[in-house]
Amino acid sequence: MSNTINYAEQYTNQLRELYGQESKADALYHSNSDIQLRGGKTIKIPTLSVSGYKDHTRASLGFPQGTYENNYETKTLDHDRSIEFVVDPMDFDETDTVVSLANIQSRFDRTQAIPEHDSYTFSKLYAEAVRVGATIKHDKLTIENVLKDFDENLKTLEDKGVPLDRMILYVTADYKTILKNAEGIQRTLDIKSGGGIDRRIHSVDDIGNIVTVPSARFKTVYDFTDGCKSGVGAKQINYILIDPECQVSRDKYAYIHLFAPGSDSRTADNYLYQNRKYNGTFAIDHLFVDGCIMNVSALTQTFAGNGSTTAFTVTDKPEKLIGVTVDGTATTDYSYDKSSGVITFNTAPGNAKAIVVTY
């Protein structure tokens, strides 16, 4: 074999097929096909706005003048990752080096790269939802309320003109079980009562694409320092209901090389395998705010008042707070600094008062 082989060229189709089979977020990487990578890792997202009709003047040769504005928003793939493995030649099947490399590549993709790919994508969707102000719910979902929540989501999307036939519902196994059990109970009641009690407008069948995501890949934040781990303050995402056309996700295998023994001073008598990859996920802001609804489990931190302390530090430093209670009573008598995580009450909570911060 030659000293260096570029496997990014040889394995592109196989890698795409593998991601298509194993990655839960793969469908998001095939939307908006007209938006392409420029210069390797830059995406130009077009925005076009046009004016509406005006009253027509009869007996006039002219038409009212309309206006349009065409701009581009440039995004750069922000998940830039690399790895290398030094492989002893004794570990290779010397009769078929490519097969041995494929085993390493396949194992790496299935156990590391693909789970990270999904984790990045879903956590970035959450970050974009926070940024643009998309709907993020925190209600605890049960068999009793899950169908009402589902119905409200679909009615909201229809009211905003989002096509339901494009929607994808990403769910945890727990949420899917609750949803399916509730749907089954409702159908049983319908049969027993002759179909007279179901007043819902929608059913689970209205969403044709429901994808179950392992809960470990469905957190709000990750630590990518060494591989992919749940990050500080990570919350569980329960579902993401999204129109894939309201976002742009792209990935690029920039570099996959195998260096043969002796190809340079570093390799010595070893093979050196290197892999570098870019990917990125971005909201199309004006579409995303209407085209994405999430449910995310809330976290809480509890403090005890002493009658004099007014400032308390929320360890995770959340972006924003959902609510604060003092002895079970909701209060807004405070300010919050997200940079420090400090919540400051205008009046010190009383001695032994339980302060619960939800975020």
Coordinates of C-alpha atoms in Angstrom, one line a residue:
M1 CA 0.0 0.0 0.0
S2 CA 1.1 3.6 -0.4
N3 CA 2.4 5.6 2.5
T4 CA -0.8 7.6 2.9
I5 CA -4.4 6.8 1.9
N6 CA -7.2 9.4 1.9
Y7 CA -10.2 7.5 3.2
A8 CA -12.4 10.6 3.3
E9 CA -12.7 10.0 -0.4
Q10 CA -13.1 6.3 -0.3
Y11 CA -15.5 6.0 2.5
T12 CA -17.8 9.0 2.1
N13 CA -20.8 6.9 0.8
Q14 CA -20.3 4.2 3.4
L15 CA -20.1 6.7 6.2
R16 CA -23.2 8.5 5.0
E17 CA -25.0 5.1 4.9
L18 CA -23.8 4.3 8.4
Y19 CA -25.0 7.6 9.8
G20 CA -28.3 7.2 8.0
Q21 CA -28.8 3.8 9.7
E22 CA -27.5 4.6 13.2
S23 CA -27.9 8.4 13.8
K24 CA -31.3 9.5 15.2
A25 CA -30.8 13.0 13.9
D26 CA -29.9 12.1 10.4
A27 CA -33.1 13.5 8.8
L28 CA -32.2 17.0 10.0
Y29 CA -29.1 16.9 7.9
H30 CA -31.0 16.5 4.7
S31 CA -33.4 19.4 4.9
N32 CA -33.1 22.6 2.9
S33 CA -31.1 21.0 0.1
D34 CA -30.7 24.3 -1.7
I35 CA -28.5 25.6 1.2
Q36 CA -25.0 24.3 0.6
L37 CA -21.7 24.4 2.3
R38 CA -19.4 27.1 0.9
G39 CA -15.7 27.0 1.3
G40 CA -15.6 23.8 3.3
K41 CA -17.4 24.8 6.5
T42 CA -19.5 27.9 5.9
I43 CA -23.2 28.0 5.3
K44 CA -25.0 30.9 3.7
I45 CA -28.6 31.0 4.7
P46 CA -30.8 33.1 2.4
T47 CA -33.6 35.3 3.7
L48 CA -36.1 36.8 1.3
S49 CA -38.9 39.1 2.2
V50 CA -41.4 40.6 -0.2
S51 CA -44.2 43.2 0.1
G52 CA -47.9 42.3 -0.4
Y53 CA -50.6 43.3 -2.9
K54 CA -51.8 46.9 -3.2
D55 CA -55.1 48.1 -4.6
H56 CA -55.1 48.1 -8.4
T57 CA -56.1 51.4 -10.2
R58 CA -58.3 50.7 -13.2
A59 CA -57.7 52.5 -16.5
S60 CA -54.0 52.8 -15.5
L61 CA -51.2 51.3 -17.5
G62 CA -49.1 50.7 -14.5
F63 CA -49.1 48.4 -11.5
P64 CA -48.4 49.4 -7.9
Q65 CA -44.7 49.0 -7.1
G66 CA -43.7 46.1 -4.8
T67 CA -40.5 45.7 -2.9
Y68 CA -38.3 42.8 -1.9
E69 CA -35.2 42.3 0.2
N70 CA -32.7 39.5 -0.2
N71 CA -30.0 38.9 2.4
Y72 CA -27.7 36.1 3.5
E73 CA -26.8 35.0 7.0
T74 CA -23.5 33.3 7.2
K75 CA -23.0 30.4 9.6
T76 CA -19.8 28.4 10.3
L77 CA -19.8 24.8 11.3
D78 CA -19.1 25.1 15.0
H79 CA -18.5 21.5 16.0
D80 CA -14.9 20.9 14.8
R81 CA -13.6 17.5 16.1
S82 CA -10.6 15.3 15.5
I83 CA -8.9 12.1 16.8
E84 CA -6.0 9.9 15.9
F85 CA -5.1 6.3 16.8
V86 CA -1.7 4.8 16.7
V87 CA -2.1 1.1 15.6
D88 CA 0.5 -1.5 16.0
P89 CA 0.9 -3.5 12.7
M90 CA 0.6 -6.7 14.7
D91 CA -3.0 -5.7 15.3
F92 CA -3.8 -5.5 11.6
D93 CA -4.9 -8.3 9.4
E94 CA -1.9 -8.0 7.1
T95 CA -3.8 -9.6 4.2
D96 CA -6.4 -6.9 4.2
T97 CA -5.4 -3.6 5.8
V98 CA -8.5 -1.8 4.5
V99 CA -10.8 -4.3 6.3
S100 CA -9.0 -3.8 9.5
L101 CA -9.2 0.0 9.1
A102 CA -12.9 -0.3 8.4
N103 CA -13.4 -2.2 11.7
I104 CA -11.7 0.6 13.6
Q105 CA -13.7 3.2 11.7
S106 CA -17.0 1.4 12.2
R107 CA -16.4 0.8 16.0
F108 CA -15.4 4.5 16.4
D109 CA -18.5 5.7 14.6
R110 CA -21.0 3.5 16.3
T111 CA -19.7 3.9 19.9
Q112 CA -18.3 7.5 19.8
A113 CA -18.9 9.6 16.7
I114 CA -22.6 8.9 16.1
P115 CA -23.8 9.2 19.7
E116 CA -21.8 12.5 19.9
H117 CA -23.3 13.6 16.5
D118 CA -26.8 13.2 17.9
S119 CA -26.0 14.7 21.3
Y120 CA -24.5 17.8 19.7
T121 CA -27.5 18.2 17.2
F122 CA -30.2 17.9 19.8
S123 CA -28.5 20.1 22.4
K124 CA -27.8 22.7 19.7
L125 CA -31.5 22.7 18.8
Y126 CA -32.3 23.4 22.4
A127 CA -29.7 26.2 22.5
E128 CA -31.2 27.7 19.3
A129 CA -34.7 27.4 20.8
V130 CA -33.6 29.4 23.8
R131 CA -31.9 32.0 21.6
V132 CA -34.8 32.6 19.2
G133 CA -37.6 32.2 21.8
A134 CA -39.2 29.0 20.5
T135 CA -41.7 27.2 22.7
I136 CA -40.0 25.2 25.5
K137 CA -42.4 23.5 27.9
H138 CA -41.5 22.2 31.3
D139 CA -44.7 20.5 32.4
K140 CA -44.3 17.0 33.8
L141 CA -46.0 14.7 31.3
T142 CA -48.3 11.9 32.5
I143 CA -50.9 9.6 31.0
E144 CA -53.5 12.1 32.2
N145 CA -52.2 15.2 30.4
V146 CA -50.0 13.9 27.6
L147 CA -52.7 13.8 24.9
K148 CA -53.9 17.3 25.7
D149 CA -50.4 18.5 25.4
F150 CA -49.9 16.7 22.1
D151 CA -53.2 18.1 20.8
E152 CA -52.3 21.7 21.8
N153 CA -48.9 21.4 20.1
L154 CA -50.5 20.4 16.8
K155 CA -53.2 23.0 17.0
T156 CA -50.5 25.6 17.6
L157 CA -48.5 24.5 14.6
E158 CA -51.6 24.5 12.4
D159 CA -52.5 28.0 13.5
K160 CA -49.1 29.2 12.6
G161 CA -49.3 27.5 9.2
V162 CA -46.6 24.9 9.8
P163 CA -47.3 21.7 7.6
L164 CA -48.0 18.8 9.9
D165 CA -46.9 16.3 7.2
R166 CA -43.3 17.6 7.5
M167 CA -43.1 17.3 11.3
I168 CA -40.7 14.9 13.1
L169 CA -41.4 14.0 16.7
Y170 CA -38.2 13.1 18.5
V171 CA -38.9 11.4 21.8
T172 CA -37.4 9.5 24.7
A173 CA -38.6 5.9 25.3
D174 CA -40.3 7.1 28.5
Y175 CA -42.3 9.8 26.7
K176 CA -43.2 7.4 23.9
T177 CA -44.5 4.9 26.3
I178 CA -46.7 7.4 28.1
L179 CA -48.0 8.7 24.8
K180 CA -48.8 5.3 23.3
N181 CA -50.4 4.1 26.6
A182 CA -52.6 7.2 26.8
E183 CA -53.5 6.8 23.1
G184 CA -54.4 3.1 23.7
I185 CA -56.6 4.0 26.7
Q186 CA -58.4 6.7 24.8
R187 CA -59.1 4.3 21.9
T188 CA -60.4 1.7 24.3
L189 CA -62.7 4.3 25.9
D190 CA -63.9 5.3 22.4
I191 CA -64.8 1.7 21.5
K192 CA -66.7 1.1 24.8
S193 CA -68.6 4.4 24.5
G194 CA -69.3 4.1 20.8
G195 CA -66.7 6.7 19.9
G196 CA -68.6 9.5 21.6
I197 CA -66.2 10.9 24.2
D198 CA -63.0 11.7 22.2
R199 CA -63.1 15.4 21.5
R200 CA -59.5 15.7 20.5
I201 CA -58.8 17.2 17.1
H202 CA -55.6 15.2 16.5
S203 CA -54.2 11.8 17.3
V204 CA -50.7 10.4 17.4
D205 CA -51.2 9.0 13.9
D206 CA -51.2 12.6 12.6
I207 CA -47.4 12.6 13.0
G208 CA -46.0 10.0 10.6
N209 CA -42.4 10.3 11.7
I210 CA -41.7 9.5 15.4
V211 CA -38.1 8.8 16.3
T212 CA -37.1 7.4 19.6
V213 CA -33.8 8.8 20.9
P214 CA -31.7 7.3 23.7
S215 CA -32.0 9.5 26.7
A216 CA -28.2 9.9 27.0
R217 CA -28.2 11.6 23.6
F218 CA -31.2 13.9 24.5
K219 CA -29.7 16.4 27.0
T220 CA -29.7 20.2 26.9
V221 CA -25.9 20.5 27.3
Y222 CA -22.8 18.4 26.9
D223 CA -19.2 18.5 27.8
F224 CA -17.1 17.7 24.7
T225 CA -13.7 18.0 26.3
D226 CA -12.9 14.3 26.0
G227 CA -15.6 12.5 23.9
C228 CA -19.1 13.4 24.8
K229 CA -20.5 13.5 28.4
S230 CA -23.5 15.1 29.9
G231 CA -22.6 18.7 30.9
V232 CA -23.0 20.7 34.1
G233 CA -26.7 21.6 34.5
A234 CA -27.9 19.3 31.8
K235 CA -31.6 18.7 31.7
Q236 CA -33.5 15.8 30.1
I237 CA -35.2 16.7 26.8
N238 CA -38.5 14.7 26.6
Y239 CA -39.5 15.6 23.1
I240 CA -38.7 17.8 20.2
L241 CA -41.5 18.4 17.7
I242 CA -39.9 20.1 14.7
D243 CA -40.3 21.0 11.1
P244 CA -36.8 20.0 9.7
E245 CA -37.1 22.9 7.2
C246 CA -36.9 25.4 10.0
Q247 CA -33.3 24.5 10.6
V248 CA -30.1 23.7 8.7
S249 CA -27.8 20.9 9.8
R250 CA -24.7 20.0 7.8
D251 CA -21.7 17.8 8.3
K252 CA -18.4 17.3 6.4
Y253 CA -15.7 14.7 6.7
A254 CA -12.7 16.9 6.2
Y255 CA -10.0 14.5 6.7
I256 CA -9.6 10.7 7.2
H257 CA -6.1 9.4 6.6
L258 CA -4.1 6.3 7.3
F259 CA -0.3 6.7 7.4
A260 CA 1.7 3.5 6.8
P261 CA 4.7 2.5 9.0
G262 CA 7.8 4.6 8.2
S263 CA 5.9 7.3 6.4
D264 CA 7.4 9.9 8.9
S265 CA 9.3 10.0 12.1
R266 CA 6.2 9.9 14.2
T267 CA 4.8 6.7 12.8
A268 CA 7.9 4.6 13.3
D269 CA 6.7 1.0 12.7
N270 CA 3.1 1.8 13.5
Y271 CA 0.1 2.8 11.4
L272 CA -1.4 6.2 12.2
Y273 CA -5.1 6.8 11.7
Q274 CA -6.4 10.4 11.8
N275 CA -10.0 11.6 11.6
R276 CA -11.3 15.1 11.5
K277 CA -14.9 16.2 11.0
Y278 CA -17.0 19.3 11.0
N279 CA -20.7 19.6 11.6
G280 CA -23.1 22.3 12.6
T281 CA -26.8 22.9 13.4
F282 CA -28.5 26.3 13.0
A283 CA -32.0 27.7 13.3
I284 CA -33.5 29.7 10.5
D285 CA -34.8 32.1 13.1
H286 CA -38.1 33.3 11.7
L287 CA -39.1 29.7 10.8
F288 CA -37.7 28.1 13.9
V289 CA -39.6 30.2 16.4
D290 CA -42.9 28.8 15.0
G291 CA -41.7 25.4 13.8
C292 CA -40.2 23.9 16.9
I293 CA -41.8 22.9 20.2
M294 CA -39.9 21.1 23.0
N295 CA -40.6 19.7 26.4
V296 CA -37.6 19.7 28.8
S297 CA -37.6 18.4 32.4
A298 CA -36.9 21.2 34.9
L299 CA -34.2 21.1 37.6
T300 CA -34.6 22.6 41.1
Q301 CA -32.2 23.8 43.8
T302 CA -33.4 24.4 47.4
F303 CA -32.1 26.9 49.9
A304 CA -33.1 27.7 53.5
G305 CA -33.8 31.3 54.4
N306 CA -32.4 32.7 57.7
G307 CA -34.2 36.1 57.8
S308 CA -31.1 38.1 56.8
T309 CA -29.5 36.6 53.7
T310 CA -30.8 38.0 50.4
A311 CA -28.4 36.5 47.9
F312 CA -28.2 32.8 46.9
T313 CA -26.1 31.1 44.2
V314 CA -27.7 28.6 41.8
T315 CA -24.8 26.2 41.2
D316 CA -25.6 25.4 37.5
K317 CA -25.9 29.1 36.6
P318 CA -28.9 28.5 34.3
E319 CA -29.6 30.8 31.4
K320 CA -33.0 31.7 33.0
L321 CA -35.2 30.7 35.8
I322 CA -38.6 29.1 35.4
G323 CA -39.9 30.1 38.8
V324 CA -39.1 30.6 42.5
T325 CA -41.2 29.7 45.5
V326 CA -40.8 30.6 49.2
D327 CA -42.5 28.1 51.5
G328 CA -44.6 26.9 48.5
T329 CA -45.7 30.4 47.4
A330 CA -44.6 31.7 44.1
T331 CA -42.7 35.0 44.2
T332 CA -41.2 37.4 41.7
D333 CA -39.6 39.6 44.4
Y334 CA -36.1 38.9 43.2
S335 CA -33.5 39.6 40.5
Y336 CA -31.3 37.1 38.8
D337 CA -27.8 37.4 37.3
K338 CA -27.2 34.5 34.9
S339 CA -23.5 35.2 34.6
S340 CA -22.9 34.5 38.3
G341 CA -26.0 32.4 39.0
V342 CA -26.9 34.7 41.9
I343 CA -30.5 35.2 42.8
T344 CA -31.1 38.3 45.0
F345 CA -34.3 38.8 46.9
N346 CA -35.5 42.3 47.6
T347 CA -36.5 41.1 51.1
A348 CA -34.6 38.4 52.9
P349 CA -36.7 35.2 53.1
G350 CA -37.7 34.4 56.7
N351 CA -35.8 32.0 59.0
A352 CA -36.2 28.3 58.0
K353 CA -38.2 29.3 54.9
A354 CA -37.8 26.8 52.1
I355 CA -36.7 28.5 48.9
V356 CA -37.1 26.4 45.7
V357 CA -35.6 27.7 42.5
T358 CA -36.8 25.9 39.3
Y359 CA -34.9 26.2 36.1

